[in-house]
mmCIF file of C-alpha atoms in Angstrom:
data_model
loop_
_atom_site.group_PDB
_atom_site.id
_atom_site.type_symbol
_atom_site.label_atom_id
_atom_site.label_comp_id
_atom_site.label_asym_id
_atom_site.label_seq_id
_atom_site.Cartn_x
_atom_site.Cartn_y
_atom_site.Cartn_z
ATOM 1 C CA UNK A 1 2.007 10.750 10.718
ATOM 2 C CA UNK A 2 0.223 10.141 7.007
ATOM 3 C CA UNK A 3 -2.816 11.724 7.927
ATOM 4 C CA UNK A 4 -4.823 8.798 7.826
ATOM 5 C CA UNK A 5 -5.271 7.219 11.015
ATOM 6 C CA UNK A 6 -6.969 3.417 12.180
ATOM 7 C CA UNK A 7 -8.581 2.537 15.432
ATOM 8 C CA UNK A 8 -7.806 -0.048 17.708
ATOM 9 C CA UNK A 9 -4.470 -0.546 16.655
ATOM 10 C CA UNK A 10 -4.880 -4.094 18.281
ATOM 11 C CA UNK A 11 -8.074 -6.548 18.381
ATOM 12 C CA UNK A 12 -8.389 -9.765 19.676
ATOM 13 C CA UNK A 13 -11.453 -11.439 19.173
ATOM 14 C CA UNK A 14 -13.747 -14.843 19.021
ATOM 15 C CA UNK A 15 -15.219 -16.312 15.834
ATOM 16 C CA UNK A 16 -18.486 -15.675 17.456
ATOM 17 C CA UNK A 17 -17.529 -12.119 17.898
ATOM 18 C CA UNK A 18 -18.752 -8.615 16.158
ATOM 19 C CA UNK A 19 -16.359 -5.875 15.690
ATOM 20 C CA UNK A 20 -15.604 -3.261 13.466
ATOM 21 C CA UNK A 21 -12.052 -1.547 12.408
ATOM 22 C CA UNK A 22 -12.726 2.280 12.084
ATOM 23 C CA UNK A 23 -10.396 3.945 9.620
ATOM 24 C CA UNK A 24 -10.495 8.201 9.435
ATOM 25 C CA UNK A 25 -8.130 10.589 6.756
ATOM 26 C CA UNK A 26 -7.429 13.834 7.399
ATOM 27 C CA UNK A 27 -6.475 14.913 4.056
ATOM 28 C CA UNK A 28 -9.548 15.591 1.437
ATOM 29 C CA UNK A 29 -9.218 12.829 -0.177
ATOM 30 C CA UNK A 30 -12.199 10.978 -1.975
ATOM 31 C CA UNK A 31 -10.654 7.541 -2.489
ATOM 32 C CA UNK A 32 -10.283 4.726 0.184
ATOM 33 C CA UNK A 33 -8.846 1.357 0.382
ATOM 34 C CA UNK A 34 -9.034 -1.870 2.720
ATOM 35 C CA UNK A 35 -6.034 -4.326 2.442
ATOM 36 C CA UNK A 36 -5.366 -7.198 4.179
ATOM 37 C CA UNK A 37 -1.810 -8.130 5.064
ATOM 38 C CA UNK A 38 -1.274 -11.896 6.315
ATOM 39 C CA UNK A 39 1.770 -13.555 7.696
ATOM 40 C CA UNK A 40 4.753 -13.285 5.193
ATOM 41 C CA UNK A 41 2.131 -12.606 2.438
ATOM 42 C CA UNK A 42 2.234 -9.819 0.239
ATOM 43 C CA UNK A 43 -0.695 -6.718 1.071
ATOM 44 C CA UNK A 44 -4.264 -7.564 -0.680
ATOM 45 C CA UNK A 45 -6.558 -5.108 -1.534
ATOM 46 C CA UNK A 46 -9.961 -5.628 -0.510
ATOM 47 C CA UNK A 47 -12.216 -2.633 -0.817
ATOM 48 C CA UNK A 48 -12.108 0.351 -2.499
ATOM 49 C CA UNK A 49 -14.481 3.406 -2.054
ATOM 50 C CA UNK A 50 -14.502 6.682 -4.455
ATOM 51 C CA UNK A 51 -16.784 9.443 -3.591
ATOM 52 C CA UNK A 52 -18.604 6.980 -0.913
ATOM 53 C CA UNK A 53 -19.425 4.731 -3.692
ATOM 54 C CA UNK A 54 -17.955 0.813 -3.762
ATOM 55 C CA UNK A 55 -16.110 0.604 -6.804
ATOM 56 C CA UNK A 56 -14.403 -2.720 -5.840
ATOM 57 C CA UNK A 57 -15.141 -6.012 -3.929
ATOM 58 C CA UNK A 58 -11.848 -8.593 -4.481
ATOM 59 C CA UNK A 59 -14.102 -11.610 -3.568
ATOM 60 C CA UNK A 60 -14.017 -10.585 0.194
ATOM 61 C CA UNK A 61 -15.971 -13.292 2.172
ATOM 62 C CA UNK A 62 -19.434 -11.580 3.769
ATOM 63 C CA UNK A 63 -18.241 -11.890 7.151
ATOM 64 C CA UNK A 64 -16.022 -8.397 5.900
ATOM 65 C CA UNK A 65 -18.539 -5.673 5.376
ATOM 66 C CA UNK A 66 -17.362 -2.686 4.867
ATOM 67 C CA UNK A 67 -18.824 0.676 5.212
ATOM 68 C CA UNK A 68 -17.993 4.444 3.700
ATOM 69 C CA UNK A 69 -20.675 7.162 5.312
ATOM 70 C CA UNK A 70 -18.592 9.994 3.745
ATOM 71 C CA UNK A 71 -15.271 10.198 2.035
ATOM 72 C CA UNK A 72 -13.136 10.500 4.950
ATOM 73 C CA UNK A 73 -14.493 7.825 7.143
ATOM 74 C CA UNK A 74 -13.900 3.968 6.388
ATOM 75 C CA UNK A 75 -15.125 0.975 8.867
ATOM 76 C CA UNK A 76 -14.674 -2.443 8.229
ATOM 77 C CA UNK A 77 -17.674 -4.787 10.106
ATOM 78 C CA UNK A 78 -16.014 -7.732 11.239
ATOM 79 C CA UNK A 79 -18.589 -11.154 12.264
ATOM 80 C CA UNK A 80 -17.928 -14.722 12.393
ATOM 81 C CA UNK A 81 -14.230 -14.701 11.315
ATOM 82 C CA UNK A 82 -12.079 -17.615 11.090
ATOM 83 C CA UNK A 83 -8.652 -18.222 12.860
ATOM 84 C CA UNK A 84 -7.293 -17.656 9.034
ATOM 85 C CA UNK A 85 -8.353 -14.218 9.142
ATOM 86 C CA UNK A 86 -5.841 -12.953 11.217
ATOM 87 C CA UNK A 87 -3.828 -10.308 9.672
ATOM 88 C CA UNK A 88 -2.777 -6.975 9.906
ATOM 89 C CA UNK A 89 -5.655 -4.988 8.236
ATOM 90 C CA UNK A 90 -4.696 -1.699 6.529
ATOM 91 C CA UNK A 91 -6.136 1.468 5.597
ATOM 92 C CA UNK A 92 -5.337 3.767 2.930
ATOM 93 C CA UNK A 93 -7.012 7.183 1.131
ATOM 94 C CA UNK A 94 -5.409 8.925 -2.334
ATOM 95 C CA UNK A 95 -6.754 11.813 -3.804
ATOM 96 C CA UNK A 96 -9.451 9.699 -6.403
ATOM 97 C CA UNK A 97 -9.600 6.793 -8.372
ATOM 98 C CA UNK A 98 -9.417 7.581 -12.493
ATOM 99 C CA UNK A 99 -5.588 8.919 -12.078
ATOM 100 C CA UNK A 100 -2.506 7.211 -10.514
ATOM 101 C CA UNK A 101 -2.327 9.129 -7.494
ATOM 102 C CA UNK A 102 0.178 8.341 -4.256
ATOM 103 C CA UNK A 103 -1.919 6.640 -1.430
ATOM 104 C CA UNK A 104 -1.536 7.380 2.015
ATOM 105 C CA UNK A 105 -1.427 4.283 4.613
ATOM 106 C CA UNK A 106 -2.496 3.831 8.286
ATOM 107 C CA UNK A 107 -0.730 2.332 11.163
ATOM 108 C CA UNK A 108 -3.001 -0.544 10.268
ATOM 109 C CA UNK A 109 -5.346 -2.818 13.225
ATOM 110 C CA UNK A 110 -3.700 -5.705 14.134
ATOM 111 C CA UNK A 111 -6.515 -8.555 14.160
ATOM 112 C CA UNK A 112 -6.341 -11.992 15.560
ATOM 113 C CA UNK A 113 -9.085 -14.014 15.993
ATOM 114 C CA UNK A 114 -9.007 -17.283 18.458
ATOM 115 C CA UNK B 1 -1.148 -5.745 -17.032
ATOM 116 C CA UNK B 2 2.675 -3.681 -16.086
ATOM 117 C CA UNK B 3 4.093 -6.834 -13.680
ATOM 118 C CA UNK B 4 7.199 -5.757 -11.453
ATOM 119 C CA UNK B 5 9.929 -7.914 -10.585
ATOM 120 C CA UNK B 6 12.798 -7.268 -7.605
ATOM 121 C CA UNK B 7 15.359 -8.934 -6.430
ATOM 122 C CA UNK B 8 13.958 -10.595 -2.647
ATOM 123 C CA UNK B 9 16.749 -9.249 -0.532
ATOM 124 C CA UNK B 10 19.553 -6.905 -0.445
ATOM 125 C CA UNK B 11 21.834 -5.695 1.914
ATOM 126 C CA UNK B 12 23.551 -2.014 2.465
ATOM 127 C CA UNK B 13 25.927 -0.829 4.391
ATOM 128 C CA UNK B 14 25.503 2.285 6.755
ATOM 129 C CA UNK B 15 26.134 5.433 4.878
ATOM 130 C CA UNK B 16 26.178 4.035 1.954
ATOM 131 C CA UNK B 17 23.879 4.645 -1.094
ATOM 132 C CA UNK B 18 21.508 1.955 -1.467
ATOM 133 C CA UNK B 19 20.709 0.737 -5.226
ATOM 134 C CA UNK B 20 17.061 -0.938 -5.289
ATOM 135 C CA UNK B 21 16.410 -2.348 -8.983
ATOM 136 C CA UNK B 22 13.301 -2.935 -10.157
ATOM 137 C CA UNK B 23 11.995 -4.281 -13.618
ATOM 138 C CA UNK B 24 8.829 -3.596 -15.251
ATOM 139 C CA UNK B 25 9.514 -4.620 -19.038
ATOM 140 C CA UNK B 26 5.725 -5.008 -20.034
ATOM 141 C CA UNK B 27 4.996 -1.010 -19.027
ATOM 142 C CA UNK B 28 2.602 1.060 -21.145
ATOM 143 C CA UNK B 29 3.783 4.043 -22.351
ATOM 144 C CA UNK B 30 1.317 6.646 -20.118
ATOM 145 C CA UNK B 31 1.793 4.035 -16.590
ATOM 146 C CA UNK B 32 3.791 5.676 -13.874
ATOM 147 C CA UNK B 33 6.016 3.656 -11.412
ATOM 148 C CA UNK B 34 5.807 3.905 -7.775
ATOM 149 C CA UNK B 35 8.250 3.147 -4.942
ATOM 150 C CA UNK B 36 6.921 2.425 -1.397
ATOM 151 C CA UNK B 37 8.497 1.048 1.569
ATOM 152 C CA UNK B 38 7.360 -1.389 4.623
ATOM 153 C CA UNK B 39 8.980 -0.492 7.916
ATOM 154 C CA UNK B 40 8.062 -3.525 10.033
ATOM 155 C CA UNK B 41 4.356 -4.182 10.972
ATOM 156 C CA UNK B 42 3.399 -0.520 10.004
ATOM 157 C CA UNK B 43 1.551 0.770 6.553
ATOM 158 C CA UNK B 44 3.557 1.055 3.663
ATOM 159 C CA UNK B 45 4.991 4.289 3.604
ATOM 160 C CA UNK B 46 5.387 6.632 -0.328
ATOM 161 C CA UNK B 47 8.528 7.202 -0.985
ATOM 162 C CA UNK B 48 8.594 8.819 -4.935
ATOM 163 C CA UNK B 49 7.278 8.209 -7.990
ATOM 164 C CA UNK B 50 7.891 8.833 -12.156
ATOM 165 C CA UNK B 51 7.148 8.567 -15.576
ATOM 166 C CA UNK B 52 9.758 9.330 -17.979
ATOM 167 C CA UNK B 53 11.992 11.579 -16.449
ATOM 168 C CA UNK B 54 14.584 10.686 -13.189
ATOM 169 C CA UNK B 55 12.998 12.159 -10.149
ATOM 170 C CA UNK B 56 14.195 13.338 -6.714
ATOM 171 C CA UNK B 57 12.815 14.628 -3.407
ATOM 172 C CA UNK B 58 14.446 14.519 0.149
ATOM 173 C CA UNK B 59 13.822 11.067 1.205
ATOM 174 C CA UNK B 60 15.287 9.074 -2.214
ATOM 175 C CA UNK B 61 15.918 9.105 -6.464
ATOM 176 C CA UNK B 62 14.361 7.680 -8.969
ATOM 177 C CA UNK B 63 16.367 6.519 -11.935
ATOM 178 C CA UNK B 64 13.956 5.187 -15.207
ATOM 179 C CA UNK B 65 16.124 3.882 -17.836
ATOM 180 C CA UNK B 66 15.018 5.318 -21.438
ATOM 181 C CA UNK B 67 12.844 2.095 -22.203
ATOM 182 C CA UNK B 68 11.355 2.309 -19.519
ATOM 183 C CA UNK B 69 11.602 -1.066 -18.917
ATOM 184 C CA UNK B 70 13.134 -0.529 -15.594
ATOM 185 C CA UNK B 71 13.875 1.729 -12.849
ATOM 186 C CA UNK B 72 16.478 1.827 -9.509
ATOM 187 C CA UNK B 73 15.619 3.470 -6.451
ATOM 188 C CA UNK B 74 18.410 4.987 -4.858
ATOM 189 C CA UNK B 75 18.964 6.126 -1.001
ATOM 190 C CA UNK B 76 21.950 8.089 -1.029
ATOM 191 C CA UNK B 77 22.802 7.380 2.215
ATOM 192 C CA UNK B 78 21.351 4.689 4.039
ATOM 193 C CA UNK B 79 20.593 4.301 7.608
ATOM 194 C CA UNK B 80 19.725 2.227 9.878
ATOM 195 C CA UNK B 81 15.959 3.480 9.717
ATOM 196 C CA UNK B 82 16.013 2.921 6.231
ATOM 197 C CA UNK B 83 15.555 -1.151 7.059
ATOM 198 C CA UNK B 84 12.860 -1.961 5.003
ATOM 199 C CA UNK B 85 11.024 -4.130 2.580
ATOM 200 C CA UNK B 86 10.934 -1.880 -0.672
ATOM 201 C CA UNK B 87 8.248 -2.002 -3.405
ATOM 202 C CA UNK B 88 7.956 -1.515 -6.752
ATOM 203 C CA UNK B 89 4.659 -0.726 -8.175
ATOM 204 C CA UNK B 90 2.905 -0.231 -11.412
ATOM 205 C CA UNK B 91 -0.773 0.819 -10.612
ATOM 206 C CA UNK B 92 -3.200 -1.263 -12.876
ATOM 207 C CA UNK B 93 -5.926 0.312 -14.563
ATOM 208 C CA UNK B 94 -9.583 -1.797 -14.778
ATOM 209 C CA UNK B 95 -12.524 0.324 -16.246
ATOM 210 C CA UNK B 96 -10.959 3.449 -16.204
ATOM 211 C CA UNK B 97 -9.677 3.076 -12.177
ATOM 212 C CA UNK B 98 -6.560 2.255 -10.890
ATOM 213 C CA UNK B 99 -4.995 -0.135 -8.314
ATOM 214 C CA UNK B 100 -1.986 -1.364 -7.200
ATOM 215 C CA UNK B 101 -0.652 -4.905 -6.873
ATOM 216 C CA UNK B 102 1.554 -5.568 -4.239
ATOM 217 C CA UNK B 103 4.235 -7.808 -4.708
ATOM 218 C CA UNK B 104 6.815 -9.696 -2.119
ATOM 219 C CA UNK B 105 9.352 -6.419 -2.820
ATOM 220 C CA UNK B 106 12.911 -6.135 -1.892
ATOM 221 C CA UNK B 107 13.773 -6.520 2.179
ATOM 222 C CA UNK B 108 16.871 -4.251 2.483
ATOM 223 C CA UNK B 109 19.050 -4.585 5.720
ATOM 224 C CA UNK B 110 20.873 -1.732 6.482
ATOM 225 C CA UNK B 111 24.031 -2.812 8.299
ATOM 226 C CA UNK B 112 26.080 -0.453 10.902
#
């Protein structure tokens, strides 16, 4: 257990669907991260949030929209994905963003989209 | 930018130590290096991390050569749990904040 835990674990879902990945830390930190692991590719970050604010957007499509209401709660919206966005999508919280501190990772959600 | 590069696959046997290499030639002198690992389909797991000095704590070591240039991660004895794929990481710093970049790492095989 890291502390830092994602919910579902797996999602299945239609292009025409709406969902949303739900990502909680239990461990004070004020930093959080959204990566996106695809097949035999290496992780991507996404998002990053420090202090609830979005400090970085790595030219995520719109139909990603993520969400921070306070620094220990992370969702990702999910609407009109593409069979390409399957992945494994991963969560992850460190203490801030200005220093090089260890990040803590979820189980990840498991995403596929038919 | 501090770029890593590691070898794509290694194997160990059981009980054995296992000697992950990593280079990172182009590090600045105040940029730490991180070690991670991968355990199939779960989130990357923190192993141990440095700056200058060699570094230990009960799951591995961290060996930095005097350069700097490049660093080993060693597992004094390996099990089979300890199949992995290994990373190396340098975290970037843009504006003042930093990030990592995840590369392809090193898949190690632990063998009984």
């Amino acid at each position: 257990e890291t502390g830092v835990t994602q919910t579902p674990r797996h999602l299945v879902m239609g292009m025409t669907n709406k969902k949303s990945l739900k990502c909680e830390q239990h461990l004070g930190h004020n930093a959080m991260y959204w990566y996106k692991q695809s097949a035999k590719k290496p992780l991507e970050l996404m998002f990053v949030y420090n202090f609830k604010e979005q400090t970085e957007n790595n030219s995520v499509p719109s139909r990603f929209s993520p969400e921070c209401p306070n620094s220990s709660h992370l969702f990702l919206h999910l609407h009109t994905l593409q069979p390409e966005d399957s992945a494994l999508y991963l969560c992850a919280s460190s203490q801030e963003r200005w220093q090089t501190y260890e990040q803590y990772f979820g189980p990840g959600t498991r995403l596929t989209v038919t | 930018d501090a770029k890593t590069t590691q070898p794509t696959s290694m194997d160990c046997a059981e009980g054995r130590a296992a000697n992950l290499p990593c280079n990172h030639s182009t590090i600045s002198g105040n940029e730490y290096v991180y070690w991670y690992r991968q355990i199939h389909s779960q989130g990357p797991q923190y192993i141990i991390h440095g700056l200058k000095n060699n570094e230990t704590n009960e799951m591995a070591s961290l060996i930095i050569t005097e350069d700097r240039k490049s660093s080993t991660l060693i597992l004094p004895h390996a099990t089979l749990r300890d199949t992995a794929v290994y990373y190396c990481i340098v975290p970037r710093t843009t504006s003042g904040t930093y990030k990592y970049i995840f590369g392809t790492g090193t898949r190690l095989k632990v063998l009984a």
